[in-house]
Structure formats: C-alpha cells, structure tokens
PDB file of C-alpha atoms in Angstrom:
ATOM      1  CA  MET A   1     107.119 136.563 101.431  1.00  0.00           C
ATOM      2  CA  LYS A   2     108.479 140.107 101.699  1.00  0.00           C
ATOM      3  CA  ASN A   3     105.351 141.211 103.614  1.00  0.00           C
ATOM      4  CA  LEU A   4     105.729 138.288 106.036  1.00  0.00           C
ATOM      5  CA  LEU A   5     109.331 139.284 106.716  1.00  0.00           C
ATOM      6  CA  ILE A   6     108.332 142.913 107.362  1.00  0.00           C
ATOM      7  CA  ILE A   7     105.531 141.857 109.715  1.00  0.00           C
ATOM      8  CA  THR A   8     107.918 139.556 111.602  1.00  0.00           C
ATOM      9  CA  VAL A   9     110.498 142.318 112.032  1.00  0.00           C
ATOM     10  CA  VAL A  10     107.848 144.788 113.235  1.00  0.00           C
ATOM     11  CA  CYS A  11     106.521 142.228 115.724  1.00  0.00           C
ATOM     12  CA  LEU A  12     110.032 141.582 117.063  1.00  0.00           C
ATOM     13  CA  PHE A  13     110.681 145.297 117.571  1.00  0.00           C
ATOM     14  CA  SER A  14     107.305 145.628 119.285  1.00  0.00           C
ATOM     15  CA  PHE A  15     108.289 142.856 121.681  1.00  0.00           C
ATOM     16  CA  PHE A  16     111.565 144.539 122.552  1.00  0.00           C
ATOM     17  CA  GLU A  17     109.804 147.853 123.182  1.00  0.00           C
ATOM     18  CA  THR A  18     107.319 146.317 125.633  1.00  0.00           C
ATOM     19  CA  SER A  19     110.026 144.446 127.522  1.00  0.00           C
ATOM     20  CA  ALA A  20     112.188 147.535 128.030  1.00  0.00           C
ATOM     21  CA  GLN A  21     113.738 148.012 131.450  1.00  0.00           C
ATOM     22  CA  VAL A  22     112.373 150.702 133.738  1.00  0.00           C
ATOM     23  CA  GLU A  23     114.353 152.642 136.307  1.00  0.00           C
ATOM     24  CA  TYR A  24     112.986 154.515 139.297  1.00  0.00           C
ATOM     25  CA  LYS A  25     114.219 157.562 141.182  1.00  0.00           C
ATOM     26  CA  VAL A  26     113.043 159.043 144.472  1.00  0.00           C
ATOM     27  CA  ILE A  27     113.460 162.735 145.269  1.00  0.00           C
ATOM     28  CA  THR A  28     112.741 163.828 148.847  1.00  0.00           C
ATOM     29  CA  SER A  29     111.920 167.284 150.149  1.00  0.00           C
ATOM     30  CA  VAL A  30     112.292 167.904 153.875  1.00  0.00           C
ATOM     31  CA  GLU A  31     110.803 171.164 155.123  1.00  0.00           C
ATOM     32  CA  SER A  32     111.363 172.250 158.688  1.00  0.00           C
ATOM     33  CA  ILE A  33     108.415 173.134 160.884  1.00  0.00           C
ATOM     34  CA  VAL A  34     110.643 173.921 163.863  1.00  0.00           C
ATOM     35  CA  PRO A  35     109.587 177.182 165.555  1.00  0.00           C
ATOM     36  CA  ASN A  36     111.772 180.293 165.252  1.00  0.00           C
ATOM     37  CA  GLY A  37     113.322 179.201 161.959  1.00  0.00           C
ATOM     38  CA  LEU A  38     115.920 176.977 163.608  1.00  0.00           C
ATOM     39  CA  GLY A  39     115.432 173.931 161.359  1.00  0.00           C
ATOM     40  CA  ARG A  40     116.940 173.000 157.990  1.00  0.00           C
ATOM     41  CA  SER A  41     114.981 172.417 154.784  1.00  0.00           C
ATOM     42  CA  ARG A  42     116.297 170.688 151.657  1.00  0.00           C
ATOM     43  CA  ILE A  43     115.513 168.710 148.511  1.00  0.00           C
ATOM     44  CA  ILE A  44     117.669 165.570 148.493  1.00  0.00           C
ATOM     45  CA  SER A  45     118.429 163.432 145.447  1.00  0.00           C
ATOM     46  CA  ALA A  46     120.827 160.471 145.652  1.00  0.00           C
ATOM     47  CA  GLU A  47     123.436 160.340 142.906  1.00  0.00           C
ATOM     48  CA  ALA A  48     124.798 156.946 143.992  1.00  0.00           C
ATOM     49  CA  GLU A  49     122.961 153.681 143.435  1.00  0.00           C
ATOM     50  CA  ARG A  50     122.400 150.902 145.917  1.00  0.00           C
ATOM     51  CA  ASN A  51     121.136 147.356 145.388  1.00  0.00           C
ATOM     52  CA  TYR A  52     118.694 146.466 148.147  1.00  0.00           C
ATOM     53  CA  GLU A  53     119.724 142.790 147.868  1.00  0.00           C
ATOM     54  CA  ASP A  54     123.163 143.682 149.282  1.00  0.00           C
ATOM     55  CA  PHE A  55     121.489 144.706 152.537  1.00  0.00           C
ATOM     56  CA  THR A  56     118.740 142.094 152.749  1.00  0.00           C
ATOM     57  CA  SER A  57     118.646 138.809 154.630  1.00  0.00           C
ATOM     58  CA  GLU A  58     115.911 136.235 154.741  1.00  0.00           C
ATOM     59  CA  GLN A  59     114.824 134.825 158.082  1.00  0.00           C
ATOM     60  CA  THR A  60     113.467 131.287 158.290  1.00  0.00           C
ATOM     61  CA  GLU A  61     112.500 129.023 161.148  1.00  0.00           C
ATOM     62  CA  GLU A  62     115.676 127.003 160.567  1.00  0.00           C
ATOM     63  CA  ASP A  63     117.994 129.972 159.996  1.00  0.00           C
ATOM     64  CA  ASN A  64     117.241 133.121 161.943  1.00  0.00           C
ATOM     65  CA  THR A  65     120.693 134.704 161.885  1.00  0.00           C
ATOM     66  CA  ARG A  66     120.462 138.461 161.877  1.00  0.00           C
ATOM     67  CA  ASN A  67     121.304 140.738 158.974  1.00  0.00           C
ATOM     68  CA  LYS A  68     125.033 141.467 159.171  1.00  0.00           C
ATOM     69  CA  SER A  69     125.210 144.238 156.568  1.00  0.00           C
ATOM     70  CA  LYS A  70     127.006 147.372 157.727  1.00  0.00           C
ATOM     71  CA  ARG A  71     125.223 150.734 157.971  1.00  0.00           C
ATOM     72  CA  LYS A  72     128.321 152.486 156.628  1.00  0.00           C
ATOM     73  CA  ASP A  73     127.936 150.510 153.381  1.00  0.00           C
ATOM     74  CA  ILE A  74     124.344 151.705 152.975  1.00  0.00           C
ATOM     75  CA  ARG A  75     125.130 155.406 153.429  1.00  0.00           C
ATOM     76  CA  VAL A  76     125.304 157.547 150.313  1.00  0.00           C
ATOM     77  CA  LYS A  77     127.833 160.356 150.154  1.00  0.00           C
ATOM     78  CA  ASP A  78     127.085 161.326 146.555  1.00  0.00           C
ATOM     79  CA  PHE A  79     123.851 163.290 146.577  1.00  0.00           C
ATOM     80  CA  GLU A  80     122.399 166.519 145.333  1.00  0.00           C
ATOM     81  CA  GLU A  81     121.191 168.908 148.029  1.00  0.00           C
ATOM     82  CA  THR A  82     119.006 171.904 147.175  1.00  0.00           C
ATOM     83  CA  LYS A  83     118.406 174.469 149.880  1.00  0.00           C
ATOM     84  CA  LEU A  84     114.828 175.351 150.801  1.00  0.00           C
ATOM     85  CA  LEU A  85     113.458 177.881 153.261  1.00  0.00           C
ATOM     86  CA  ASN A  86     111.968 176.932 156.607  1.00  0.00           C
ATOM     87  CA  PHE A  87     108.223 177.250 157.152  1.00  0.00           C
ATOM     88  CA  TYR A  88     108.750 179.336 160.307  1.00  0.00           C
ATOM     89  CA  ASN A  89     110.912 182.292 161.256  1.00  0.00           C
ATOM     90  CA  LEU A  90     111.001 184.351 164.445  1.00  0.00           C
ATOM     91  CA  GLY A  91     107.676 185.958 163.491  1.00  0.00           C
ATOM     92  CA  GLY A  92     105.874 182.627 163.008  1.00  0.00           C
ATOM     93  CA  ILE A  93     104.712 180.871 159.857  1.00  0.00           C
ATOM     94  CA  ARG A  94     106.140 182.489 156.741  1.00  0.00           C
ATOM     95  CA  PHE A  95     103.886 182.138 153.683  1.00  0.00           C
ATOM     96  CA  GLN A  96     106.507 183.706 151.392  1.00  0.00           C
ATOM     97  CA  ASN A  97     108.866 180.868 152.333  1.00  0.00           C
ATOM     98  CA  ILE A  98     106.231 178.293 151.401  1.00  0.00           C
ATOM     99  CA  ALA A  99     105.683 180.008 148.018  1.00  0.00           C
ATOM    100  CA  ALA A 100     109.461 180.142 147.432  1.00  0.00           C
ATOM    101  CA  ASN A 101     109.784 176.427 148.242  1.00  0.00           C
ATOM    102  CA  ASP A 102     106.915 175.640 145.870  1.00  0.00           C
ATOM    103  CA  ALA A 103     108.741 177.498 143.096  1.00  0.00           C
ATOM    104  CA  ILE A 104     112.005 175.633 143.723  1.00  0.00           C
ATOM    105  CA  ILE A 105     110.287 172.235 143.985  1.00  0.00           C
ATOM    106  CA  SER A 106     108.321 172.972 140.783  1.00  0.00           C
ATOM    107  CA  SER A 107     111.588 173.822 139.049  1.00  0.00           C
ATOM    108  CA  LYS A 108     113.118 170.499 140.170  1.00  0.00           C
ATOM    109  CA  LEU A 109     110.051 168.528 139.055  1.00  0.00           C
ATOM    110  CA  SER A 110     110.077 170.292 135.669  1.00  0.00           C
ATOM    111  CA  ALA A 111     113.788 169.539 135.224  1.00  0.00           C
ATOM    112  CA  MET A 112     113.140 165.865 136.008  1.00  0.00           C
ATOM    113  CA  ALA A 113     110.301 165.784 133.450  1.00  0.00           C
ATOM    114  CA  ASN A 114     112.542 167.432 130.846  1.00  0.00           C
ATOM    115  CA  ASP A 115     115.123 164.708 131.508  1.00  0.00           C
ATOM    116  CA  GLY A 116     112.544 162.054 130.640  1.00  0.00           C
ATOM    117  CA  TRP A 117     111.358 161.154 134.138  1.00  0.00           C
ATOM    118  CA  GLU A 118     107.624 160.572 134.648  1.00  0.00           C
ATOM    119  CA  LEU A 119     106.186 161.459 138.059  1.00  0.00           C
ATOM    120  CA  LEU A 120     104.403 158.318 139.284  1.00  0.00           C
ATOM    121  CA  PHE A 121     103.166 159.414 142.678  1.00  0.00           C
ATOM    122  CA  VAL A 122     103.819 161.657 145.646  1.00  0.00           C
ATOM    123  CA  THR A 123     103.585 160.776 149.316  1.00  0.00           C
ATOM    124  CA  SER A 124     103.861 163.092 152.317  1.00  0.00           C
ATOM    125  CA  ALA A 125     104.163 162.840 156.068  1.00  0.00           C
ATOM    126  CA  VAL A 126     104.475 165.206 159.003  1.00  0.00           C
ATOM    127  CA  GLU A 127     106.200 164.875 162.343  1.00  0.00           C
ATOM    128  CA  SER A 128     104.952 167.960 164.088  1.00  0.00           C
ATOM    129  CA  ASP A 129     105.658 169.837 167.278  1.00  0.00           C
ATOM    130  CA  SER A 130     103.926 167.926 170.054  1.00  0.00           C
ATOM    131  CA  GLY A 131     103.898 170.650 172.638  1.00  0.00           C
ATOM    132  CA  LYS A 132     105.807 173.080 174.761  1.00  0.00           C
ATOM    133  CA  ASP A 133     108.926 170.977 175.320  1.00  0.00           C
ATOM    134  CA  ASP A 134     109.197 169.333 171.871  1.00  0.00           C
ATOM    135  CA  GLY A 135     110.310 172.023 169.417  1.00  0.00           C
ATOM    136  CA  GLN A 136     110.800 169.479 166.631  1.00  0.00           C
ATOM    137  CA  GLY A 137     109.030 168.898 163.350  1.00  0.00           C
ATOM    138  CA  ILE A 138     109.438 168.169 159.658  1.00  0.00           C
ATOM    139  CA  PHE A 139     107.203 167.980 156.629  1.00  0.00           C
ATOM    140  CA  ILE A 140     108.614 165.325 154.300  1.00  0.00           C
ATOM    141  CA  THR A 141     107.502 164.626 150.735  1.00  0.00           C
ATOM    142  CA  ARG A 142     108.750 161.839 148.480  1.00  0.00           C
ATOM    143  CA  TYR A 143     108.384 162.145 144.709  1.00  0.00           C
ATOM    144  CA  VAL A 144     108.689 158.825 142.876  1.00  0.00           C
ATOM    145  CA  PHE A 145     109.670 158.947 139.201  1.00  0.00           C
ATOM    146  CA  LYS A 146     110.213 156.358 136.485  1.00  0.00           C
ATOM    147  CA  LYS A 147     111.654 156.297 132.997  1.00  0.00           C
ATOM    148  CA  GLN A 148     112.762 153.784 130.427  1.00  0.00           C
ATOM    149  CA  ALA A 149     116.277 152.647 131.206  1.00  0.00           C
ATOM    150  CA  THR A 150     118.880 153.514 128.635  1.00  0.00           C
ATOM    151  CA  GLN A 151     120.627 150.624 126.960  1.00  0.00           C
ATOM    152  CA  ASP A 152     124.392 150.810 127.494  1.00  0.00           C
TER     153      ASP A 152
END
C-alpha cells in the first residue's frame, strides 16, 4: 500500500512537470550597413509584455469590420537598448566593429543562458543598399529563447 502511494505521488509530480508553462522571449539586433557610419546599431529587448489577442481581429464573410486596435497601445516604451557599432565608417567596412558587435552579442546571449533561457533558433535578414541614391540598409537578427515559466 505504501509503495502504491509513493508511485502515485511520483506519477502526479511527473505530470505537473510535463505540463509546465513555457515562456518565450525575442531579442533583436539591428546592425547598420549605411555607408559612412551614419546609421545606428543596437540590441533591443522588450521589458514590457503584450498579449497579441488584444490587437487581433478575426475577419469572416459575414463580419469583415477592420481591426480597430490603436498603434499607440501596441508600442512598448519599456525596453533595454544596448549600443552596437556600425558595420561601416568613413573608410568603408570596419571588421573591428563586427568583432566588437560579436563580443557584445555573445555576452548578451551568455547572460540570457545564465538566466535560464534556452536559445531556440536565430533568424536573420538584410535590407541592403540598392544603389547610388539609396544609402539605406540594416542587418537584423532575431534570437528566440524559451524557458519554463515561474509559478507565482
């Protein structure tokens, strides 16, 4: 009887462990590829939370009213901003700046791991200078993390 009780308790705790809540966090690095070092480069991490459902509407054939949520309600003013160096300066591409950014980004990723966040995946994109009259460009990378949510 005692063994059956112990097995039941262990099974219950196992169930609770597997049904634990997970939370996700996205960290974004934006690195300027604007010529002459005129751009801005940063790591951005939102400190505020948003519920996507507050800004979502469902369109149907019978009801196609547009989403009336306000952009000002979506904006986040509480965020962490870490300065990075631009890829270019007046002399052209600056490899030391890229190495410095790698060191800062590695430090951020290590700090996230030390705080219990697991890096799930990384995705990158580039909007590059498209010619003589453009002068615009960014290299953006999103780091998606997850960890077990803490029970309050």
